[in-house]
Coordinates of C-alpha atoms in Angstrom, one line a residue:
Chain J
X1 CA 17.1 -25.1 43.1
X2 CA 14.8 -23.1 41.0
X3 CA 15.7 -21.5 38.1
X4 CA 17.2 -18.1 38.8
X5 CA 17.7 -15.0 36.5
X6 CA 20.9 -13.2 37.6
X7 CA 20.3 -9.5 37.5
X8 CA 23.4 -8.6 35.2
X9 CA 25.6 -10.7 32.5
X10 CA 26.7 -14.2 33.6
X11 CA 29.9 -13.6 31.6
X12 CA 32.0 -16.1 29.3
X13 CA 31.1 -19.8 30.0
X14 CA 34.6 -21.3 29.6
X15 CA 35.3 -24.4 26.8
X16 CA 38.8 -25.2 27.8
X17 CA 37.9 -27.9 30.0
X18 CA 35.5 -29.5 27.4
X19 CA 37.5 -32.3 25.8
X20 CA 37.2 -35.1 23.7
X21 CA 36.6 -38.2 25.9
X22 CA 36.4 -36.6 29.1
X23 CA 33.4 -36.0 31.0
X24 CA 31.6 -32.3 30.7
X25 CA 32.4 -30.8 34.1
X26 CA 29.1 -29.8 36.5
X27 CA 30.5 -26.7 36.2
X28 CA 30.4 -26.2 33.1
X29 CA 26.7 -27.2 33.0
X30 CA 25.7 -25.1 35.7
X31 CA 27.3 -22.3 33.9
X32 CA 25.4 -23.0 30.5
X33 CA 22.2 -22.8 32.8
X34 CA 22.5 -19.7 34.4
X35 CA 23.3 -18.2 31.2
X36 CA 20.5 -19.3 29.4
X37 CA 18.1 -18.3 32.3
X38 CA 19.4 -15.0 32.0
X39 CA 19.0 -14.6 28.4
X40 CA 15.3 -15.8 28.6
X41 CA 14.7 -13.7 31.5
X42 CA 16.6 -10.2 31.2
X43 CA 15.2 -7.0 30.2
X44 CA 14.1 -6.7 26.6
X45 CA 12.9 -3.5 24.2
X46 CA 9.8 -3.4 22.6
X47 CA 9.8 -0.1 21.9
X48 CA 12.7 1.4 21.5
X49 CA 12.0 5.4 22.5
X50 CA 10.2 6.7 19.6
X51 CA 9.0 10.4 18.8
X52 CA 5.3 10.3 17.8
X53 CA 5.3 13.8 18.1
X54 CA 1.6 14.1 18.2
X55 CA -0.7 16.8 20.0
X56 CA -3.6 15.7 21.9
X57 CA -6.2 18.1 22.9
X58 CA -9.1 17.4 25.2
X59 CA -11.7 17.8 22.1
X60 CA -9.5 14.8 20.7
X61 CA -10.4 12.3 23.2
X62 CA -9.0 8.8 23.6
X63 CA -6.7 8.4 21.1
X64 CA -4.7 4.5 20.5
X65 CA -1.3 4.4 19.8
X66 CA -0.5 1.0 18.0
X67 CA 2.9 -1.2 17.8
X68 CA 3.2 -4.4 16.1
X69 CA 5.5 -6.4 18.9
X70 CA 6.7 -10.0 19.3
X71 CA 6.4 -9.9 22.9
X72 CA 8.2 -12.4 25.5
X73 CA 6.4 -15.3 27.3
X74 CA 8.7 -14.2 30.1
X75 CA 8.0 -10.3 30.8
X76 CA 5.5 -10.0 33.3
X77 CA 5.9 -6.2 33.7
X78 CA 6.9 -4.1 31.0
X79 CA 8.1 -0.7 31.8
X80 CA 6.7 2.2 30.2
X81 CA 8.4 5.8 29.3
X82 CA 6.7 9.2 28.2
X83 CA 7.7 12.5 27.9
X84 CA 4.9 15.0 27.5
X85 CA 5.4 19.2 26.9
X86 CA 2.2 21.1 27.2
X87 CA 1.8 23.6 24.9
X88 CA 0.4 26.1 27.5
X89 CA 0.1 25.9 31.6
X90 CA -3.2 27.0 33.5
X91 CA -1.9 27.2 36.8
X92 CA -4.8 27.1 38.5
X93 CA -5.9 23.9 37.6
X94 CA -2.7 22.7 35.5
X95 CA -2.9 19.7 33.0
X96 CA -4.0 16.4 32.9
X97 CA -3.2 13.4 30.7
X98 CA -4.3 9.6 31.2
X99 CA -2.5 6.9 29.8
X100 CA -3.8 3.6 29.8
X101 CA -1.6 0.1 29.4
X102 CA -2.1 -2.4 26.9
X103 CA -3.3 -4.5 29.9
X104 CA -5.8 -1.8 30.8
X105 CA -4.0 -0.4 33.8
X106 CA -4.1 3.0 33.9
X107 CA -1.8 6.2 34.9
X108 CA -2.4 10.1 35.7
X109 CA 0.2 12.7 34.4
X110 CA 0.0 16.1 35.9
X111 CA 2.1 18.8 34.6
X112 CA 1.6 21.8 37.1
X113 CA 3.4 24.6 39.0
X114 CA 6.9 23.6 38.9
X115 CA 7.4 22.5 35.6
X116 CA 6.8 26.0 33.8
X117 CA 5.0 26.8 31.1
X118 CA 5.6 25.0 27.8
X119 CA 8.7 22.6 29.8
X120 CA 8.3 18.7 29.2
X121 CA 7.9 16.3 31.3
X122 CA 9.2 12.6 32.0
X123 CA 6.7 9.7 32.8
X124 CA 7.1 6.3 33.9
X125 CA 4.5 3.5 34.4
X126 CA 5.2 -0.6 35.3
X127 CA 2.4 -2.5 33.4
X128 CA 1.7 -5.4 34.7
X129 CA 1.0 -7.8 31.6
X130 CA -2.2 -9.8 31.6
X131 CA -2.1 -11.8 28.4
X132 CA 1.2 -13.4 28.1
X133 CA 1.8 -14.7 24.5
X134 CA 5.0 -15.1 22.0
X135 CA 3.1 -14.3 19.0
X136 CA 3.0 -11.5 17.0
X137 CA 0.7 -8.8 18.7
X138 CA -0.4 -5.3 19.1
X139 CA 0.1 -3.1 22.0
X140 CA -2.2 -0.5 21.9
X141 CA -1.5 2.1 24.7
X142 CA -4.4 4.5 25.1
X143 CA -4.0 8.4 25.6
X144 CA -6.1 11.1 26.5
X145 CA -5.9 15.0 27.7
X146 CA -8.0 15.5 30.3
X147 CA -7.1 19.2 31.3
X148 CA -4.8 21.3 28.5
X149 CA -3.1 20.3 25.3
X150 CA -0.4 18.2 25.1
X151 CA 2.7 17.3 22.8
X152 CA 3.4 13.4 23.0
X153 CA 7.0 13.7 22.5
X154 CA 8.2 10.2 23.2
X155 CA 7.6 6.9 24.1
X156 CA 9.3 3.6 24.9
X157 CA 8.1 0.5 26.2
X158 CA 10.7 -2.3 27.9
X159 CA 10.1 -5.9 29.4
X160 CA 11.4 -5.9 32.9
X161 CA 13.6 -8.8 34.1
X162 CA 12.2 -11.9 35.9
X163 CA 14.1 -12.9 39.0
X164 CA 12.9 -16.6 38.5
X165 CA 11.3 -18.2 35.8
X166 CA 8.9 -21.2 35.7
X167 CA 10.3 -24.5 34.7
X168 CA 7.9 -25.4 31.7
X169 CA 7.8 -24.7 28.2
X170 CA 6.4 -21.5 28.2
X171 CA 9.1 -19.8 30.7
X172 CA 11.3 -21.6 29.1
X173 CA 13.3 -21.7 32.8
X174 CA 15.7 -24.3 33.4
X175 CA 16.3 -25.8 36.9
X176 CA 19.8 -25.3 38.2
X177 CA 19.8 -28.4 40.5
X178 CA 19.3 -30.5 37.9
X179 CA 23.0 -29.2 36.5
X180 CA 24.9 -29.8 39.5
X181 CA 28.3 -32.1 39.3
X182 CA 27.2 -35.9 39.8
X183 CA 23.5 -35.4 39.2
X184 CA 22.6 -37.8 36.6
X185 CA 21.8 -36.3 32.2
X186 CA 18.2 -37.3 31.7
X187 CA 16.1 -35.6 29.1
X188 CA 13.3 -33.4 30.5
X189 CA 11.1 -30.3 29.7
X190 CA 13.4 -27.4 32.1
X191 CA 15.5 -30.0 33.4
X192 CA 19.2 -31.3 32.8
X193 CA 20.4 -31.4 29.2
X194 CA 17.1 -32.1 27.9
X195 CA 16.0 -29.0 28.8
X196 CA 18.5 -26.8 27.0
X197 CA 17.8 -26.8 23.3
X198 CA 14.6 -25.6 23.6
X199 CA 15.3 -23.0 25.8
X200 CA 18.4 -21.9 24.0
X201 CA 16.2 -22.0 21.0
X202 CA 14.0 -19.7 22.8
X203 CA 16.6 -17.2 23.9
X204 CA 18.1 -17.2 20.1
X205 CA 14.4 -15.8 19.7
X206 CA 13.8 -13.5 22.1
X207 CA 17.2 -11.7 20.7
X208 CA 17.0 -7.9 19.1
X209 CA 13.4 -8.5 17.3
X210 CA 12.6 -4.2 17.8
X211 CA 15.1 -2.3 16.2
X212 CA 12.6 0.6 15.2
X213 CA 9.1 1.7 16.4
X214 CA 7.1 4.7 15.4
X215 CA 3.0 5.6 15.5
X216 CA 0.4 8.1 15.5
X217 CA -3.3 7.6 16.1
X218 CA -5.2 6.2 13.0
X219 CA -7.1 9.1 12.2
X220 CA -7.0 11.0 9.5
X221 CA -6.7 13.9 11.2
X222 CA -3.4 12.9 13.6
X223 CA -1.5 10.1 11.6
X224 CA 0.9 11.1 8.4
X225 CA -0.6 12.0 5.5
X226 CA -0.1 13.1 2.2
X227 CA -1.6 13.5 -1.3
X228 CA 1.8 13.7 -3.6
X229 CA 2.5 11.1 -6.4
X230 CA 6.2 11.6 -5.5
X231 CA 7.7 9.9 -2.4
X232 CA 7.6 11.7 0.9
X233 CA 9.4 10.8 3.8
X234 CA 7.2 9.9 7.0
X235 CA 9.7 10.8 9.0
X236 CA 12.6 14.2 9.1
X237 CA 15.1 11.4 10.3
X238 CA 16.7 8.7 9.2
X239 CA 17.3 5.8 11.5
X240 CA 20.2 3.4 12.0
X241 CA 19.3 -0.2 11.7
X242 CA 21.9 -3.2 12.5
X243 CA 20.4 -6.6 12.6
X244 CA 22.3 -9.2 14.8
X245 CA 25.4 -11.4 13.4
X246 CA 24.2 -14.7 13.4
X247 CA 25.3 -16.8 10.9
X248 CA 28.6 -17.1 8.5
X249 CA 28.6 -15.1 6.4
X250 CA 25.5 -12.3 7.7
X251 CA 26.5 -9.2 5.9
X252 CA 22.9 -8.0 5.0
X253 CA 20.6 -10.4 6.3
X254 CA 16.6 -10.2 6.0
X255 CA 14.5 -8.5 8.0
X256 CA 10.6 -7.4 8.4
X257 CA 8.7 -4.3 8.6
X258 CA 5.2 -3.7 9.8
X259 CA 3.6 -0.6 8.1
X260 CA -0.5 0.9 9.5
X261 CA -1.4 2.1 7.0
X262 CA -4.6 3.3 4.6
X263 CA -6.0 5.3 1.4
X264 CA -8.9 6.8 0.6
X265 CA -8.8 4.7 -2.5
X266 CA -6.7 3.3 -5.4
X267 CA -3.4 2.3 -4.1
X268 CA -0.8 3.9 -2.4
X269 CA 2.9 3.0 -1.3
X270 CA 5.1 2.8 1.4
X271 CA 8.6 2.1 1.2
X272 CA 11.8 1.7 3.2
X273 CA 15.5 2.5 1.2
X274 CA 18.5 1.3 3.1
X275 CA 21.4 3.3 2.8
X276 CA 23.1 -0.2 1.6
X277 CA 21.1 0.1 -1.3
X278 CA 18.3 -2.0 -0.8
X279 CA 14.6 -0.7 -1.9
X280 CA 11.4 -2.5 -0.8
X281 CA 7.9 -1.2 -1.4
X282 CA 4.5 -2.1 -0.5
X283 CA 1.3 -1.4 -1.6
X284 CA -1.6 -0.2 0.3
X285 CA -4.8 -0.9 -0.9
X286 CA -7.7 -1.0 2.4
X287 CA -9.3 2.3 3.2
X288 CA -9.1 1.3 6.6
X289 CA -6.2 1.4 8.9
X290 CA -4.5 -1.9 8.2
X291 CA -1.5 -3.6 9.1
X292 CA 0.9 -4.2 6.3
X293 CA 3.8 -6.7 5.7
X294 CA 7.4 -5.7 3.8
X295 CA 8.9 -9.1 4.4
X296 CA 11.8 -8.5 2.3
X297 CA 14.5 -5.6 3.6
X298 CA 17.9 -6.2 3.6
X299 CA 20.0 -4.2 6.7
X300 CA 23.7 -4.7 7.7
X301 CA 24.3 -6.8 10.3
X302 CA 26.7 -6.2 13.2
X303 CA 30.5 -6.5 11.9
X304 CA 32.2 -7.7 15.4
X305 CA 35.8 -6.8 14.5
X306 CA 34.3 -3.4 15.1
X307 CA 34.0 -0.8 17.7
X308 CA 31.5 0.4 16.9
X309 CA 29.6 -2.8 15.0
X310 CA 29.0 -1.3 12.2
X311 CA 29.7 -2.8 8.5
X312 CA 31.2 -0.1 6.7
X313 CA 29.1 2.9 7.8
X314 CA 25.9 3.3 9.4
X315 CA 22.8 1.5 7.8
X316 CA 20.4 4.5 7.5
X317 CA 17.0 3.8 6.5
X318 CA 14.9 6.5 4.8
X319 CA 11.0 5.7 5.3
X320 CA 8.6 7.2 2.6
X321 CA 5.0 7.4 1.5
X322 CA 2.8 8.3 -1.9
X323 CA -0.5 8.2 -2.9
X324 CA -0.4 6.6 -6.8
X325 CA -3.2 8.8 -8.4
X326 CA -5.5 11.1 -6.8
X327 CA -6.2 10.6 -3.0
X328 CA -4.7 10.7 0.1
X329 CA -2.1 7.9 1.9
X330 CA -2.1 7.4 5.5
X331 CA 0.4 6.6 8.4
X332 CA -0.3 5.3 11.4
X333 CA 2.6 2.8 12.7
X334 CA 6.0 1.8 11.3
X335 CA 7.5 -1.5 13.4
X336 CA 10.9 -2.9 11.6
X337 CA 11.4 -6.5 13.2
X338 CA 15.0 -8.3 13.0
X339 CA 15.0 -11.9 12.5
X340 CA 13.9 -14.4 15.0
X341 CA 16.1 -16.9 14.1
Chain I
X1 CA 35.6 -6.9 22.9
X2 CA 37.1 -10.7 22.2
X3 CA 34.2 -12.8 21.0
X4 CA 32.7 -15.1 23.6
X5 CA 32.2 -17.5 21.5
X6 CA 34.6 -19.6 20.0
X7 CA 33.6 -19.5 15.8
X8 CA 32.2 -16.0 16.5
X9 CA 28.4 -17.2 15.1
X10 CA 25.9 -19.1 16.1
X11 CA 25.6 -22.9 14.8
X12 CA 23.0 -24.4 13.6
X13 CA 20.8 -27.8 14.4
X14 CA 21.3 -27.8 17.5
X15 CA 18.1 -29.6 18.5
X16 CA 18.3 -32.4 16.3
X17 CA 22.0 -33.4 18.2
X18 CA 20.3 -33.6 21.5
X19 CA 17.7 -35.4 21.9
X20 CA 16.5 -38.6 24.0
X21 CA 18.4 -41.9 22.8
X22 CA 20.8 -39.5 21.3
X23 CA 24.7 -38.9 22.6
X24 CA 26.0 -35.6 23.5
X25 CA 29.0 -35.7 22.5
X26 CA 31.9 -33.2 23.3
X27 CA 31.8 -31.6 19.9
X28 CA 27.8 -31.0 20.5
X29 CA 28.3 -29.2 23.5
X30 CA 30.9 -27.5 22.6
X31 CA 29.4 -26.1 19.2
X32 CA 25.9 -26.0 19.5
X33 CA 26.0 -25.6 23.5
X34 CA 28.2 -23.3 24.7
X35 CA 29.2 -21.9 21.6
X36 CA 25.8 -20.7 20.9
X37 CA 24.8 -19.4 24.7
X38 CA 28.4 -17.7 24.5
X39 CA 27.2 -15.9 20.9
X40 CA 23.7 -15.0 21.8
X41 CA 25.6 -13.3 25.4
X42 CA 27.6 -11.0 22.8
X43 CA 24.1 -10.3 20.4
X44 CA 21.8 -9.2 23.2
X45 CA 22.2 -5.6 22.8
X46 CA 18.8 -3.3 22.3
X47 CA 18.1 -0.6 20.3
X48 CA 17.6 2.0 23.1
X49 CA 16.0 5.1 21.3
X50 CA 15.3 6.5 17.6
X51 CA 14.2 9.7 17.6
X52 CA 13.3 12.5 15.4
X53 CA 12.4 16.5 16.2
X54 CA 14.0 19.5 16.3
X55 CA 15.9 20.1 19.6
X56 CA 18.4 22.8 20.1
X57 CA 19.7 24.7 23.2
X58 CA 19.3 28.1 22.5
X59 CA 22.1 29.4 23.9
X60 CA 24.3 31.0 21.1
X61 CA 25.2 34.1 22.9
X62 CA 28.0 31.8 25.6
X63 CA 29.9 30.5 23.1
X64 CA 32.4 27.8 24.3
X65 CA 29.6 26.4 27.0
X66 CA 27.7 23.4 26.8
X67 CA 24.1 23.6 27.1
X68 CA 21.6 20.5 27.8
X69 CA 19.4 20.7 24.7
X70 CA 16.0 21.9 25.1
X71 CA 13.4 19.4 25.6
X72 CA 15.0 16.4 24.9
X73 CA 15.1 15.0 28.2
X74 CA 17.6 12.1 29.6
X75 CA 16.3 9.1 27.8
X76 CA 16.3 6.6 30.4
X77 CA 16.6 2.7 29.6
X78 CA 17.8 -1.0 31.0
X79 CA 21.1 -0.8 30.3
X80 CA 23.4 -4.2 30.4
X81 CA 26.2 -4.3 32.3
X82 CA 28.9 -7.2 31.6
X83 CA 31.8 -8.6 33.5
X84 CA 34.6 -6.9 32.7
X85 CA 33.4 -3.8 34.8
X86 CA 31.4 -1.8 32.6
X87 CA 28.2 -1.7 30.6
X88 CA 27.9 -2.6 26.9
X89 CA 28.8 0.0 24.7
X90 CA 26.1 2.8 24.1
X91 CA 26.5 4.1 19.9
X92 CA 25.1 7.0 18.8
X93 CA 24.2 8.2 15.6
X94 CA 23.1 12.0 15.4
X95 CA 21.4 14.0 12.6
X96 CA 22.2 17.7 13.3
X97 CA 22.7 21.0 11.6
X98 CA 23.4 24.7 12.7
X99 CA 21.1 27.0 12.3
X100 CA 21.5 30.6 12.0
X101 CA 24.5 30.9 9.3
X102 CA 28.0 29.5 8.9
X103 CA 29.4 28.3 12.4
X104 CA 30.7 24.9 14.1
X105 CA 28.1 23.0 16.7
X106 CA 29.5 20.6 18.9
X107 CA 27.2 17.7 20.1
X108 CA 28.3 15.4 23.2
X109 CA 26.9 12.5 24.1
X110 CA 26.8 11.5 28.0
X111 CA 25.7 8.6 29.5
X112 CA 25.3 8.4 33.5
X113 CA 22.8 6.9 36.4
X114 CA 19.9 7.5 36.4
X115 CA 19.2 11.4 37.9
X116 CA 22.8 12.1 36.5
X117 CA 24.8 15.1 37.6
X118 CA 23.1 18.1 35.4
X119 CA 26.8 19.7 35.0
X120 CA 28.3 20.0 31.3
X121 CA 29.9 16.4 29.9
X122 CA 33.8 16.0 30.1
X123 CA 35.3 13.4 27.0
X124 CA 36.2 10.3 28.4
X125 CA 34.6 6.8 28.4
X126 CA 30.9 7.6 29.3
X127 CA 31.1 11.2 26.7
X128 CA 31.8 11.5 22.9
X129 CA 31.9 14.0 20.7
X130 CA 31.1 15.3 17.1
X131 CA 31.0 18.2 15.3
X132 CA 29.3 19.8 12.5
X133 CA 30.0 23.0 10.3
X134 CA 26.3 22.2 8.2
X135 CA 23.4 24.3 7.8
X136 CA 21.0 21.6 6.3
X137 CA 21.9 18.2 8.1
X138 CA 24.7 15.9 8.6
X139 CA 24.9 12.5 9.9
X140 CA 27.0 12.3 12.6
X141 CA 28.6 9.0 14.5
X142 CA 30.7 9.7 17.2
X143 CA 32.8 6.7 19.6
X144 CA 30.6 4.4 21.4
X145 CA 30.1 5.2 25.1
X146 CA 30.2 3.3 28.4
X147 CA 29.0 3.5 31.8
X148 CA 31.4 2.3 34.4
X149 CA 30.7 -0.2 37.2
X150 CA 30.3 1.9 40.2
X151 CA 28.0 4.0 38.6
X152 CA 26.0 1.2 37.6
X153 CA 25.9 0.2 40.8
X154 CA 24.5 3.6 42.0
X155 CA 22.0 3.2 39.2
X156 CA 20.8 -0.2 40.3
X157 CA 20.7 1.2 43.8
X158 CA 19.9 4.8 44.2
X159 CA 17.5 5.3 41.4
X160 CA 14.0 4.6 42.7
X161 CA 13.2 2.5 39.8
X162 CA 13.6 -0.8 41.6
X163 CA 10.8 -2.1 43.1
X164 CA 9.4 -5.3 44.2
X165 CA 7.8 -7.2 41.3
X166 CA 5.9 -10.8 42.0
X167 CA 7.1 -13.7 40.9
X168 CA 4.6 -15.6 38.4
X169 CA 6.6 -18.8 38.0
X170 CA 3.6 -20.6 40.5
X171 CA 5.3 -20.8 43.4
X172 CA 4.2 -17.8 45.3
X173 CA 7.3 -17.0 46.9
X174 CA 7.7 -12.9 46.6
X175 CA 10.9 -12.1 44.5
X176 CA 12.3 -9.2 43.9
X177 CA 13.6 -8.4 40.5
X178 CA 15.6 -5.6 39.9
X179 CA 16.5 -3.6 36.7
X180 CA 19.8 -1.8 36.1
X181 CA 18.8 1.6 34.7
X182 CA 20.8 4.2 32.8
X183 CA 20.4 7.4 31.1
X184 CA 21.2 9.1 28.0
X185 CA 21.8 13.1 27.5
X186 CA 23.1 15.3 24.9
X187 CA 24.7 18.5 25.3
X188 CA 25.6 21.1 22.8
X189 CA 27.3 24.3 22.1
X190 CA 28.4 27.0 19.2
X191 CA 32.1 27.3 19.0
X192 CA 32.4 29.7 16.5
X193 CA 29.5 32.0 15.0
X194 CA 28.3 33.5 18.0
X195 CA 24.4 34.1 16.2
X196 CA 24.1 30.4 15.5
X197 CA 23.0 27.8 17.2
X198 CA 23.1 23.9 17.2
X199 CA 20.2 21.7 16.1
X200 CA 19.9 18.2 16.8
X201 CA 16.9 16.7 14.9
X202 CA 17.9 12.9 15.0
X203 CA 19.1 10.3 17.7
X204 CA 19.5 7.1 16.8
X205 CA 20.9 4.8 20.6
X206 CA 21.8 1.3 20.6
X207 CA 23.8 -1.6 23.0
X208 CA 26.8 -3.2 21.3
X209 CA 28.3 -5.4 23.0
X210 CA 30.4 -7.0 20.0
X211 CA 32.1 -9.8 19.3

């Protein structure tokens, strides 16, 4: 029996039965199982839909969107969103936009005739991942106009479910035969109950890891800039963060975030405020687009006596920039990570 | 929802309990086993969407009727569906204003298959709704949100987003995976102050499925 992903929530995996000097039911093993294959092999955000907000024009060229993603062993296809608005129609020959995968597949978006002048217009594309890899990693979707301006309004990226997963210790997929009532405990990669910590370990893992993604191209002219010695928000919204409940006692447990970033020299600084109070800064010092580490923010986690999940009130997070002396800060990418374990 | 699990966390040092030469015992399993998948069931939830801009309907003259705002188009996403019927809870939290002078905007929050029904939102499990009297910007969080089963179903079903995907696991038997998908809109209306209108200019979307 391979080991199979069901397509929606295995539900509760009873303990009743589990008692002190009584054998552990088949059942109950089987159950674990699926459960653990589903929450290695489910669907999974990268990027949550984020508003880069960024108009492309044909002078512009190819232009890289970059995210900073722990990505899953497990996701073979990831499923990509857009939502594009020209900012004028030529009906004759309408407008064009290529968008090319991390994996270097590639899509064409036509906007013409129907959708009016000006209306936006949703996009989807299935990349089918060539690299697969756990570790820390940037996607870095390409874009281009072809024909007419465009307005990159949004974008999202998901990992699509598995129906099976390989039973090794990269899939992390754990046979279901070898959990059957009678069949005999014996300690294997994928197999029995030898098999389960490490996949369990994986799934604790592969949990909510992308609870915000932003970007703009790394050019001065299209990524966030700004001269001022006084904070400036990147962003004209404040997101919600809410890390996972894990532990006793997670009330505002630590968290990462990724920051692409440059000056034209000196320092600069980006930093994150958490409406819980919590301030963390870094400085950016490379004149080229770099990626930057805060490894220290501090978000609410999930209250679960709520309806909601929220610990008091919603965790915004306010995201700001400076440039320390004379000079300009730049932009480019904002990823905040939740915890892995 | 009552936590899946039975200490409402997940436990620690698990892998050093089970290990060759070493016995399970009951309280191993039941901790670090099935406590823990249980736990990790009720944290999967994703952050669906954060987004910032400046969307409003422009439709201040019909007071009283909702109006899909413009440009912000259903925000589509994987949505988990659990066993007690329905999906995990969808929360909002809005940023939004009205422009135009003093009057009351009313956001709602629908959530439907994918394709939807492109008819104004009733309240009830899969719509919420907030309200603002602001001019500059308020944060708003309305109830959490839900998509029933037999919509689901349609979603998994009648959306076109299924579609055959390969197996990679080495065996190369042709699975079929399939995704449940869901959308996301938000309406909007003036109910008083018949020159305003409402701006939305954040949307923050994420899966709760609690504890």
């Amino acid at each position: 029996m391979p080991a199979t992903v069901l397509r929606d929530d295995p539900g509760t995996i009873g303990r009743a039965q589990i008692q002190s000097g009584a054998p552990v039911r088949g059942i109950t093993w089987g159950a674990v199982a699926r459960a653990v294959n589903f929450l290695n092999g489910s669907p999974r955000a990268l990027i949550p839909h984020c508003s880069p907000n960024v108009t492309l024009a044909v002078a512009d060229g190819v232009q890289t969107l970059s995210f900073r993603v722990f990505p899953s062993y497990q996701a073979t296809h990831r499923l990509w969103l857009a939502v594009l608005e020209p900012t004028a129609q030529d009906e004759a020959i309408g407008t064009e936009f290529e968008f090319t995968d991390p994996s270097g597949g590639t899509a064409t978006w036509r906007c013409i005739g129907t959708a009016g002048p000006f209306a936006p217009k949703a996009f989807r594309h299935v990349e089918t991942v060539s690299s697969r890899t756990t570790s820390e990693t940037t996607l870095a979707p390409t874009f281009e106009s072809i024909a007419g301006t465009h307005v990159l309004g949004r974008l999202a990226c998901f990992e699509l479910p598995r129906p099976e997963l390989a039973v090794d210790a990269n899939d992390l997929g754990l046979e279901l035969g070898s959990f059957r009532a009678r069949h005999w405990i014996y300690d294997a990669t994928g197999r029995s109950l030898g098999g389960l910590p490490e996949a369990l370990a994986g799934a604790l893992s592969r949990g909510r890891r992308h609870m915000f993604q932003w970007a703009r191209p790394a050019t001065a002219a299209l990524a966030f800039s700004t001269t001022s010695t006084s904070y400036t928000s990147v962003l004209t919204y404040t997101p919600e963060l809410l890390e996972r409940y894990l532990y006793n006692g997670d009330t505002t447990p630590t968290i990462e975030v990724r920051v692409l970033a440059w000056v034209t020299g000196g320092t600069g600084d980006v930093a994150v405020t958490m409406a819980n109070g919590d301030l963390n800064a870094v400085a950016i010092s490379a004149t080229t687009p770099t990626w930057t580490s805060i490894t220290g923010l501090n978000v609410r986690a999930e209250d679960l006596s709520a309806s909601d999940g929220r610990r008091t009130s919603a965790d915004l997070a306010t995201i700001q920039a400076r440039k320390n002396t004379s000079g300009t800060i730049y932009v480019a990418g904002i990823g905040i990570i939740g915890r892995a374990s | 929802m009552t936590a899946r699990s039975e200490h409402s966390r997940y436990v620690r040092g698990l892998a050093s309990r089970i290990a060759a030469e070493s016995m399970a015992d009951t309280a191993v399993l039941r901790d670090g086993v099935v406590n823990n998948t249980n736990h990790l069931l009720d944290q999967r939830g994703i952050v669906i969407a954060a987004l910032s801009g400046s969307w409003t309907s422009y439709e201040s003259e019909d007071t009283g009727e909702f109006h899909q705002l413009y440009g912000l188009l259903p925000i589509e996403f994987p949505i988990t569906l659990l066993p007690s019927g329905r999906s995990a809870a969808v929360v909002p939290h809005l940023r939004g204003y009205v422009s135009g002078g003093a009057g009351t905007g009313v956001f709602r929050v629908r959530i439907s298959r994918i394709g939807g029904e492109n008819i104004p939102p009733e309240l009830g499990d899969r719509c919420t709704e907030v309200s603002t009297t602001s001019t500059t910007g308020e944060d708003l969080a309305p109830d959490p949100i839900f998509l029933p089963r037999e919509e689901a179903d349609a979603s998994i079903y009648g959306t076109g987003i299924e579609r055959p995907f390969p197996s990679l696991d080495g065996s190369g038997d042709a699975a079929v995976a399939r995704v449940s998908m869901a959308q996301i809109e938000v309406w909007a209306k003036i109910s008083s102050g018949v020159a305003q209108a409402p701006v939305l200019v954040g949307l923050t979307l994420r899966e709760y499925i609690g504890g």
